[in-house]
Structures are given as C-alpha cells and as structure tokens.
Coordinates of C-alpha atoms and ligand atoms in Angstrom, one line a residue:
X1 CA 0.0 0.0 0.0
X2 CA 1.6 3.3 -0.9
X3 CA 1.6 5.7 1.7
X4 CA 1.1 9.3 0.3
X5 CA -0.9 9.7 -2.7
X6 CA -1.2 13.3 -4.6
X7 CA -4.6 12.7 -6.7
X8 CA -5.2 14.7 -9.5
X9 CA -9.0 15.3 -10.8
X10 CA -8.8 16.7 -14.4
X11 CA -12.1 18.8 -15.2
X12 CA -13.2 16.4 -17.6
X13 CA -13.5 14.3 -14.3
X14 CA -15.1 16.5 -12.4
X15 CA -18.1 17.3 -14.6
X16 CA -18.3 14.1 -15.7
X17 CA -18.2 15.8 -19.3
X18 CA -20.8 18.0 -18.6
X19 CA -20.9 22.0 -18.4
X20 CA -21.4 21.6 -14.7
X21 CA -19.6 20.1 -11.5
X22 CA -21.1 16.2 -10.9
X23 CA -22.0 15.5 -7.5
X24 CA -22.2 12.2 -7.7
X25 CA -18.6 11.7 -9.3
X26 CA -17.4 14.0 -6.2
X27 CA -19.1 11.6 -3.6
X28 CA -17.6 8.9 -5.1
X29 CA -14.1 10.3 -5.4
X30 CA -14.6 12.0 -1.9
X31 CA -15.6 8.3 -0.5
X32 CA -12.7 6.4 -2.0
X33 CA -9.7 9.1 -0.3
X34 CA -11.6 9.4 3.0
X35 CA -11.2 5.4 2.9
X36 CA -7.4 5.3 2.4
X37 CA -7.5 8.4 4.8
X38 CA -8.9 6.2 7.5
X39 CA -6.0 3.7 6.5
X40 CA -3.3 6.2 7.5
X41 CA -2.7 7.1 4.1
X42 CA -1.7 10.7 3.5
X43 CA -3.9 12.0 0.3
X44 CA -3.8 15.2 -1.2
X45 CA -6.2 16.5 -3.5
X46 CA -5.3 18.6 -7.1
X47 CA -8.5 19.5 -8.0
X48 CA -9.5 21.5 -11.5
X49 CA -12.8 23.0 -12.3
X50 CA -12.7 25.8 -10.6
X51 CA -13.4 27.9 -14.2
X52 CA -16.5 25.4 -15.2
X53 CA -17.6 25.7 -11.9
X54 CA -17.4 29.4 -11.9
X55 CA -19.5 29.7 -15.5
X56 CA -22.0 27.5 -14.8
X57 CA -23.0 29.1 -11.0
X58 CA -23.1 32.7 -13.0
X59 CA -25.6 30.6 -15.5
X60 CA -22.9 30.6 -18.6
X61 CA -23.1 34.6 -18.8
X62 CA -21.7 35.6 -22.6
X63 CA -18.4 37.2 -21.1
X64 CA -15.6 37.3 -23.7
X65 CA -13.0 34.9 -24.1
X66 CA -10.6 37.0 -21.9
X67 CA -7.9 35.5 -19.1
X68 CA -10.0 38.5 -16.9
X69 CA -12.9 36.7 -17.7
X70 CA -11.5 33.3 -17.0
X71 CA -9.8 35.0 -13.9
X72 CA -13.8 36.1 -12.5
X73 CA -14.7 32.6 -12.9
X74 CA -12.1 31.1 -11.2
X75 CA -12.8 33.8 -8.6
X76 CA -16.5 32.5 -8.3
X77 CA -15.7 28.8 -8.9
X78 CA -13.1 28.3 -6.7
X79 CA -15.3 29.0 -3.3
X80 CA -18.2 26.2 -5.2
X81 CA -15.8 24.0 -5.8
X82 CA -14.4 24.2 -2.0
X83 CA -17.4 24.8 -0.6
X84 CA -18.7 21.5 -2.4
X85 CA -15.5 19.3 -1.5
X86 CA -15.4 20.4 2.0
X87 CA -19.1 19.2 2.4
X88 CA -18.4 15.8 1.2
X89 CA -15.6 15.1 2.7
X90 CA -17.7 16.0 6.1
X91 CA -19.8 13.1 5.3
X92 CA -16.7 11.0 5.8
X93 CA -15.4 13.3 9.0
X94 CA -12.5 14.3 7.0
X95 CA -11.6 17.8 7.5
X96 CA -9.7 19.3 4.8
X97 CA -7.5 22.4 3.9
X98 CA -7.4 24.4 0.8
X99 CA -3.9 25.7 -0.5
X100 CA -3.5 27.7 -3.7
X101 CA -0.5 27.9 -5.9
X102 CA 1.1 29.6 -8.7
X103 CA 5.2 28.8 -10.2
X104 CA 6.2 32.1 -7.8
X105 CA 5.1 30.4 -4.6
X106 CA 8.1 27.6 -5.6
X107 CA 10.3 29.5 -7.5
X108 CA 12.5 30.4 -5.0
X109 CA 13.9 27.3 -2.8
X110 CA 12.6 29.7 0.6
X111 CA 9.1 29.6 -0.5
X112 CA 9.7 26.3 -1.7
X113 CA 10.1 24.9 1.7
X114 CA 7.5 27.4 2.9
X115 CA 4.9 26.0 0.8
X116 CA 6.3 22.5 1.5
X117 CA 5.8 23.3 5.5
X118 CA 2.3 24.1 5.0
X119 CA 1.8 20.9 3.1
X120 CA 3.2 19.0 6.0
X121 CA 1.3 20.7 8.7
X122 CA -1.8 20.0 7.5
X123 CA -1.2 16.1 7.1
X124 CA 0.5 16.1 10.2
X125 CA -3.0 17.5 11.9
X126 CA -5.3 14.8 9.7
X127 CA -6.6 17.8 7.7
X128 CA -6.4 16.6 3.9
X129 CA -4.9 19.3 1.5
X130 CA -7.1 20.2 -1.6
X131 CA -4.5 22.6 -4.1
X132 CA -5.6 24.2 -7.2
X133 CA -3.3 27.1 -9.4
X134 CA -4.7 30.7 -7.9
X135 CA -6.4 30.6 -11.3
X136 CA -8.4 34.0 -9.8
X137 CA -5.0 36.4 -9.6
X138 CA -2.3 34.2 -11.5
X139 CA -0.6 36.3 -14.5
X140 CA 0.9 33.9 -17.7
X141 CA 4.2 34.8 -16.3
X142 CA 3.9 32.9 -12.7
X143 CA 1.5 30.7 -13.8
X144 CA 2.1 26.5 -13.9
X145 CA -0.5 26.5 -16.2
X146 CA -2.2 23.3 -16.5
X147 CA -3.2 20.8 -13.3
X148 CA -1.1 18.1 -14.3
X149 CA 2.0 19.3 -14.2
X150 CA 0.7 21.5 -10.8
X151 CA 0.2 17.8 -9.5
X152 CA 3.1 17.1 -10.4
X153 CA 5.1 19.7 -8.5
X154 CA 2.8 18.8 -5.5
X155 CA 3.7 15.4 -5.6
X156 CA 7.7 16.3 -5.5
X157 CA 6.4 18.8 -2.8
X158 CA 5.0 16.5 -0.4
X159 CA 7.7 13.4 -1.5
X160 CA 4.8 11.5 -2.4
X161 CA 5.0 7.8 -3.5
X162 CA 2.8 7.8 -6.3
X163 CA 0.6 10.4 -8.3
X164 CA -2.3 9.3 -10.1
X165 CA -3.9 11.5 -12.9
X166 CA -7.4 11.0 -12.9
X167 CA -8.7 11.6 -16.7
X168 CA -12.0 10.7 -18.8
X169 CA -9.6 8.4 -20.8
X170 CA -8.2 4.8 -19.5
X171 CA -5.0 5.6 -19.8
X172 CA -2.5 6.1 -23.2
X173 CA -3.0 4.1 -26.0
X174 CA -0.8 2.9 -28.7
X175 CA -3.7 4.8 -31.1
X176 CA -6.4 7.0 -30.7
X177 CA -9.1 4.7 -29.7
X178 CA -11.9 6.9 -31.5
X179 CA -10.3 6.8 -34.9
X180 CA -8.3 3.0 -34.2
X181 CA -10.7 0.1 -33.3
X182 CA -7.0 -1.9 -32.7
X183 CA -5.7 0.8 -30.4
X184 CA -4.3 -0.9 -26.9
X185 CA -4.0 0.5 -23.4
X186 CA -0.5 0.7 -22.8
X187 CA 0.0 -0.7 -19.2
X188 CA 3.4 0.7 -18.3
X189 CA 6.2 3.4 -19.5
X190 CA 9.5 2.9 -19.0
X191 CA 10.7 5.6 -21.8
X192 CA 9.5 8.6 -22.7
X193 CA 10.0 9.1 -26.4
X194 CA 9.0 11.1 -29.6
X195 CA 6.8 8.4 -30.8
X196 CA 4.9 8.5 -27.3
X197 CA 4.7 12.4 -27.3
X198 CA 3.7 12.1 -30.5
X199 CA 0.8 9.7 -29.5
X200 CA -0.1 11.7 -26.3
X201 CA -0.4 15.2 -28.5
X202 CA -3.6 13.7 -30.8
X203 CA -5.7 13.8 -27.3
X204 CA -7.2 15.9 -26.3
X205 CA -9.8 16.4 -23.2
X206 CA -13.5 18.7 -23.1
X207 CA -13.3 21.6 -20.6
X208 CA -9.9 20.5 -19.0
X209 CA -6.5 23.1 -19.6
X210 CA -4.5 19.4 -20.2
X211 CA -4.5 16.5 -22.9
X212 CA -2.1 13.9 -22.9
X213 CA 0.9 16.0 -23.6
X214 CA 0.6 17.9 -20.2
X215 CA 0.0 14.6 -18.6
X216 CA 3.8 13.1 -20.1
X217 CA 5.2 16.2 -18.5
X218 CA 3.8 15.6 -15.6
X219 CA 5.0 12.1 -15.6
X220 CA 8.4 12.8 -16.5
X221 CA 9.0 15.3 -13.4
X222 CA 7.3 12.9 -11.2
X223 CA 9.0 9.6 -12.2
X224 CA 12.3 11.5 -11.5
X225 CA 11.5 12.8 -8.5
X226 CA 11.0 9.6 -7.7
X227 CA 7.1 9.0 -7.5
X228 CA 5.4 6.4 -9.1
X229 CA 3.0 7.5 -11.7
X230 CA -0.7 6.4 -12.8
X231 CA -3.3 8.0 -15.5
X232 CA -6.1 6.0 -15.2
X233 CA -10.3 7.1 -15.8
X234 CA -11.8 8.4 -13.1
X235 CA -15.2 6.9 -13.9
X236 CA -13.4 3.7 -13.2
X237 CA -14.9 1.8 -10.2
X238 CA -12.9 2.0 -7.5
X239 CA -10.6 3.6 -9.0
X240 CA -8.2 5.5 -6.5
X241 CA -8.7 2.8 -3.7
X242 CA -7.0 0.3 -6.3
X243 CA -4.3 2.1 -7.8
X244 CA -3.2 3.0 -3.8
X245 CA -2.9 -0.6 -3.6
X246 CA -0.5 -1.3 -6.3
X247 CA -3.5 -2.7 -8.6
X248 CA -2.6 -2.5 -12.2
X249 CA -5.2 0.0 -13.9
X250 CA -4.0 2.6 -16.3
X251 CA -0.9 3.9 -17.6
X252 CA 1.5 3.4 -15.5
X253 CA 4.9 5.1 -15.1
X254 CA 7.4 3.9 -12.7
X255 CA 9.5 5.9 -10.5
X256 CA 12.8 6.3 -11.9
X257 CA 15.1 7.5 -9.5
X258 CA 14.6 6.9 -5.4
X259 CA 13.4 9.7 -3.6
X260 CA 15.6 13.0 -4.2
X261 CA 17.0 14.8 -1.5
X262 CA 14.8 18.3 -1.1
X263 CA 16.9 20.7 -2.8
X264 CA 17.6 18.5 -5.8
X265 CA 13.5 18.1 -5.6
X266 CA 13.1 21.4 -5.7
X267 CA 15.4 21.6 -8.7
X268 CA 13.1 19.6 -10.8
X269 CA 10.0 21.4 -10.1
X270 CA 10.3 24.6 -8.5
X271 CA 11.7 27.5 -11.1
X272 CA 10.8 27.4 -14.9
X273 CA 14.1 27.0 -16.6
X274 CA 15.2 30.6 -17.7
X275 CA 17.4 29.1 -20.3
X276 CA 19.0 26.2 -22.5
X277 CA 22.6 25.2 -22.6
X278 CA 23.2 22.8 -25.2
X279 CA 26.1 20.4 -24.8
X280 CA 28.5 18.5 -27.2
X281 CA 28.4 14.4 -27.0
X282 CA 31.2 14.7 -24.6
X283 CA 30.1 16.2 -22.2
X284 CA 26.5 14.7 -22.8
X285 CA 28.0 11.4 -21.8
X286 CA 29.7 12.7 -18.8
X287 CA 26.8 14.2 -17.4
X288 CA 24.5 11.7 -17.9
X289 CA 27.0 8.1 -17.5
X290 CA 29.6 9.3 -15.2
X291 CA 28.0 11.6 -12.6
X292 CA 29.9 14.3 -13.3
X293 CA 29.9 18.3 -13.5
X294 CA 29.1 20.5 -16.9
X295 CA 32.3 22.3 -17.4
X296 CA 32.1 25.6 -19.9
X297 CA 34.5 23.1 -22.9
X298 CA 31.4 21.0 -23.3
X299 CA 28.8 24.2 -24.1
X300 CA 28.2 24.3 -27.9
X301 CA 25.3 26.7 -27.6
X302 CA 23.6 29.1 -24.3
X303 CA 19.7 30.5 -25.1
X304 CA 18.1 32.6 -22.6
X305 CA 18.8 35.3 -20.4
X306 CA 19.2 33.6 -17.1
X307 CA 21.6 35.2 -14.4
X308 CA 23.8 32.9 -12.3
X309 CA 21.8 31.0 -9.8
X310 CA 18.8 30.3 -12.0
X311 CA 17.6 26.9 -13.7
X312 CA 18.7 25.7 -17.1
X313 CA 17.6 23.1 -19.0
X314 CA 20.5 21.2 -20.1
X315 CA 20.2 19.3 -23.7
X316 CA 22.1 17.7 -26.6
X317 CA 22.3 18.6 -30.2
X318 CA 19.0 16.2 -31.0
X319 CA 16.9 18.9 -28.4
X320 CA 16.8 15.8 -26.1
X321 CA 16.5 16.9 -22.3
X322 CA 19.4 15.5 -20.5
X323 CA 18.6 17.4 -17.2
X324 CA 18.4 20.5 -15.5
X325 CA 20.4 22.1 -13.0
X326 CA 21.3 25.6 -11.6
X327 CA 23.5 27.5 -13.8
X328 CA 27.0 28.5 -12.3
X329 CA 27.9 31.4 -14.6
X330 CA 25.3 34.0 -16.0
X331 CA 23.8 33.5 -19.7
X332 CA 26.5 36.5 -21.1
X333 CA 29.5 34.9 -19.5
X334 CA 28.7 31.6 -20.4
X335 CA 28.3 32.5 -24.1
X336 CA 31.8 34.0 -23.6
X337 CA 33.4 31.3 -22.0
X338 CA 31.2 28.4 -23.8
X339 CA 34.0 25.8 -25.9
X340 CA 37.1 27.3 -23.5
X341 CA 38.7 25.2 -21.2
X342 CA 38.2 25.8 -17.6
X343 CA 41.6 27.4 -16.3
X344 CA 40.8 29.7 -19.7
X345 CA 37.9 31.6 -17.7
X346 CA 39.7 34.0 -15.4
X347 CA 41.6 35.4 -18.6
X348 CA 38.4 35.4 -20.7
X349 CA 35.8 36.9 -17.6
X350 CA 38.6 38.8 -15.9
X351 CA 37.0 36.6 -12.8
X352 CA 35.8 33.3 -12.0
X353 CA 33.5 31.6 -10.2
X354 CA 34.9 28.0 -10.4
X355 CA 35.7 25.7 -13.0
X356 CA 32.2 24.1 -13.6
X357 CA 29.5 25.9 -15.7
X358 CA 26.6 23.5 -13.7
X359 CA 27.9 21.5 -10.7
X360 CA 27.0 17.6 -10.6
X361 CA 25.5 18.3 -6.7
X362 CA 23.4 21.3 -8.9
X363 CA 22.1 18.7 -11.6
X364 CA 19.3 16.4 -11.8
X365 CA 19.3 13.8 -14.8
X366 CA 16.2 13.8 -17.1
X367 CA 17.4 10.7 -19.0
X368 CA 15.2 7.4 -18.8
Ligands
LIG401 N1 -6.9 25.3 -12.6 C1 -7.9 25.2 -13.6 C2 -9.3 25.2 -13.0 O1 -9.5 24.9 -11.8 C3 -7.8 23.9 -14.4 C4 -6.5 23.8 -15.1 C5 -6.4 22.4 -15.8 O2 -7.4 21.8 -16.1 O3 -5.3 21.9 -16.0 O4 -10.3 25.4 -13.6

C-alpha cells in the first residue's frame, strides 16, 4: 500500500463531461480518499474545475473569451468547488484544507520549503490538502498552467509515492481509440520518447486546460523525482482505492530515481528553466553516465537570459533533455566562456567563479 498519494482530478472528471460540477462523481471520489485516509494514508487533492464551476453558477453569462474573464470565474468557482468538497468530505469526517499555488510560490527554494511546510502541517493535523493554481489572480508569467504538471510539483512537494492522474480516458493508448478500433492500453512506460509524445499530442480532453501532452510532462518530473505514476479514468470503479494498492489500472509510469534529496526536488519542479545550454556528446555522456559536473568546454550553444543562480535546461544537439540544473555562470559569460577550457575563464571573464558551468550536486538527470 503506498503511503502518500497526490490525486489529480482533471475537469473532464469532475463534470463528468458536462458544463457543470457532478455530484455524484465528487461523492464517489470523496468516498474512496476518506477510505485510504482512514487507512493512515496521507492524500492530497489537485483538483481543477474551478473555471467550469465558476460559469456555470453565474448561469454561462456571454463574457468574452478573456484570461479577466477566465480569472472572475475562477474567482466564483473556486469557493463552489471548495465549498462542495469540504461538504463531502464531512460526510466521511475528513476535514480538509485548501492551498492555492502559482510557479512564484516555488520558485525560489525559501518559499519552496514554505509551501512544502504548510503541506506538512496540514497532514500532520489529519486535515487533507485540496491545491488548485490561484487561477483567480495568476498572471501567464507565474502561472504553472495546467493541473497536471501542478500535480506534479505537489507530488515532489509532499515526496509523495505515487501520483495518479485521474482523466476521462483509461490511460494512453498505442492509437487514438476513437479513430483505431485496434488501439491498446499501454499498461506501463518505461521511456519517454517522440513516438509516445507524438501519441499523447492527438488527445485531447473537453473543458480541461491538459491533454495527454501535459499529462507526459507531468509524468516525467514525477518519475524522476521519484514518485510512481498512474493515468487511469476516473469513472473507473474503485478507482483510487486500487491504484493505492499497487493494482494495475492505467498507464502506468514507474519511478525512476529513489526519492531526491529536497533541494535537488526542488530543482526539478520549483523554477521554470530561464534558459538552455546545449552540450556536445562529450560532455552529454559525462553528465549523464559518469555523474559528473558541466564544465564551460562542453557548451556548444547558451539561449536565454538567465543570471547565475537560476535553472537551465541542459540538452544535446538532438533537443533531447538530458537534465536540468542551476547554472554556475550567467547567460552572457557563459556565451563568452562556452567551448574554453576551464583554467581559460579568469583570462576570458577577468573573474571566476569556479571551474564548472553546472555543478554535478546542482544537476538532476532527465534521462530514462
Ligand atoms: N486550474 C484550472 C481550474 O481549476 C484547471 C487547469 C487544468 O485543467 O489543467 O479550472
């Protein structure tokens, strides 16, 4: 039995596909966590649906297809959809929490572990944690964006041991199921590839922000934060109670990596990467084989404007992700110390701030 479980509720869940929150679904989703609750297991809930909740208790008014708009009905829908969960969960005696987030409350590692502290709190006091983006105020620029990868930083948050994405699809399929009569359930991912991406960016989901695409994301951070991964239909019976129990249903994805120690967590989820340093084969295979450092010889190309200190995405010349990590030199000096060996820099930056561009203690691999 896993022991903490984030669960996230996509909207399509949630409304069962309708314009409108369905009760029912809730009671049955709000049953199945109090259960494990009662079993000692810690659950958080990532719930969507705050916009369709919003636009169907103003009685779908014509407003225009504006983020302010979008922002009033999260405003409204937010306080339905809390006011809704914290009812049926009272039917169970489970007392819950709400916590809103946007990318700024994790960017930096202070509020990282603020956020996480608030987390912990609540589970240690038996109140379960409902989260949502702060849809109501969120601007693009410190927005997550879409639930699934949201649940996904929760569950590196909390150190849970398994997320599960709740969806109104079984799981991924080697096909689109409504066009391919032969398309099969894939049962578990071990690599993450183009031909999967490719796959997962034909779906697509009614109301939700998320298709399958957001879903892979969210998989990938998770699996290498070391949570096990499930997408599974949440109209599935039972669904939540068997996944928690190690019962095959879905998609799954297991956890690559064991647990990561919190800052290197927090390197994985917390800051959107500022920039992209791509590397040479070299030093692609020394990072990712050998466990070591990025030193400045290895740097073909630097994109972005990041400062030293802030998180870089770290891939070869094929665009594939080979990790990220915090960036030892600034975007301009990198770019003027990229291909130079390291005892070069001093002369080249008329300073130095060590021989590596991204330390190995700084770097988390993104390789399956
Ligand atoms: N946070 C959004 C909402 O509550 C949903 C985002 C998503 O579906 O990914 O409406």
């Amino acid at each position: 039995m896993y022991k903490r479980i984030v669960v996230k509720l996509g909207t399509s869940v949630l409304t069962g596909g309708s314009r409108q929150l369905n009760q029912p679904r809730m009671v049955e989703i709000a049953r199945q966590c109090a259960l494990l609750y009662e079993q000692n297991v810690d659950v958080v809930v990532c719930t969507s649906a705050a916009v369709a909740a919003g636009r169907a208790h103003l009685n779908f008014p014509a407003l225009p297809p504006t983020i302010t708009s979008k922002q009033l009905f999260a405003a409204v829908g937010q306080l339905q959809l809390m006011r809704l969960w914290e009812q049926l969960f009272a039917i169970y005696s489970v007392r819950v929490g709400q916590i809103l987030l946007t990318r700024s409350d994790v960017e930096n590692r202070q509020r990282y572990l603020n956020a996480r502290d608030t987390f912990t709190a609540l589970l240690e006091h038996r109140v379960l944690p409902i989260v949502n983006e702060n849809d109501a105020v969120a601007t693009e620029e410190i927005r997550v964006g879409d639930n699934d990868n949201l649940s996904a930083l929760v569950a590196t948050l909390v150190s849970a041991d398994r997320l599960l994405l709740l969806t109104d699809q079984p799981g991924l399929f080697t096909a689109d199921p409504r066009s391919n009569p032969d398309a099969q359930l894939i049962p578990e991912v071990r690599k993450i590839d183009e031909t999967l991406r490719g796959l997962a960016s034909g779906s697509v989901s009614g109301l939700g922000t998320g298709g399958m695409t957001t879903k892979l994301q969210a998989a990938n951070t998770a699996r290498h934060a070391g949570v096990d991964v499930v997408i599974a239909a949440g109209s599935e019976p039972d669904v939540i109670l068997r996944v928690a129990a190690g019962e095959s249903v879905g998609t799954r994805f297991p956890a690559i990596s064991t647990r990561l120690e919190s800052r290197k967590a927090w390197i994985l989820a917390g800051p959107k990467p500022a920039g992209r340093l791509t590397v040479d084969s070299g030093a692609a295979e020394a990072i990712a084989f050998n466990g070591r450092s990025l030193l400045p010889a290895g740097i073909r190309a630097v994109e972005g404007d990041f400062l030293r200190g802030d998180t870089v995405l770290i891939v070869d010349g094929e665009r594939n992700e080979l990790a990220r990590g915090i960036a030892g030199y600034a975007a301009a000096d990198l770019r003027r110390i990229a291909g130079c060996r390291s005892d070069e820099i001093e002369a080249r930056l008329g300073y130095t701030y060590g021989d590596v561009a991204v330390h190995r203690n700084d770097l988390i691999l993104l390789t399956d």
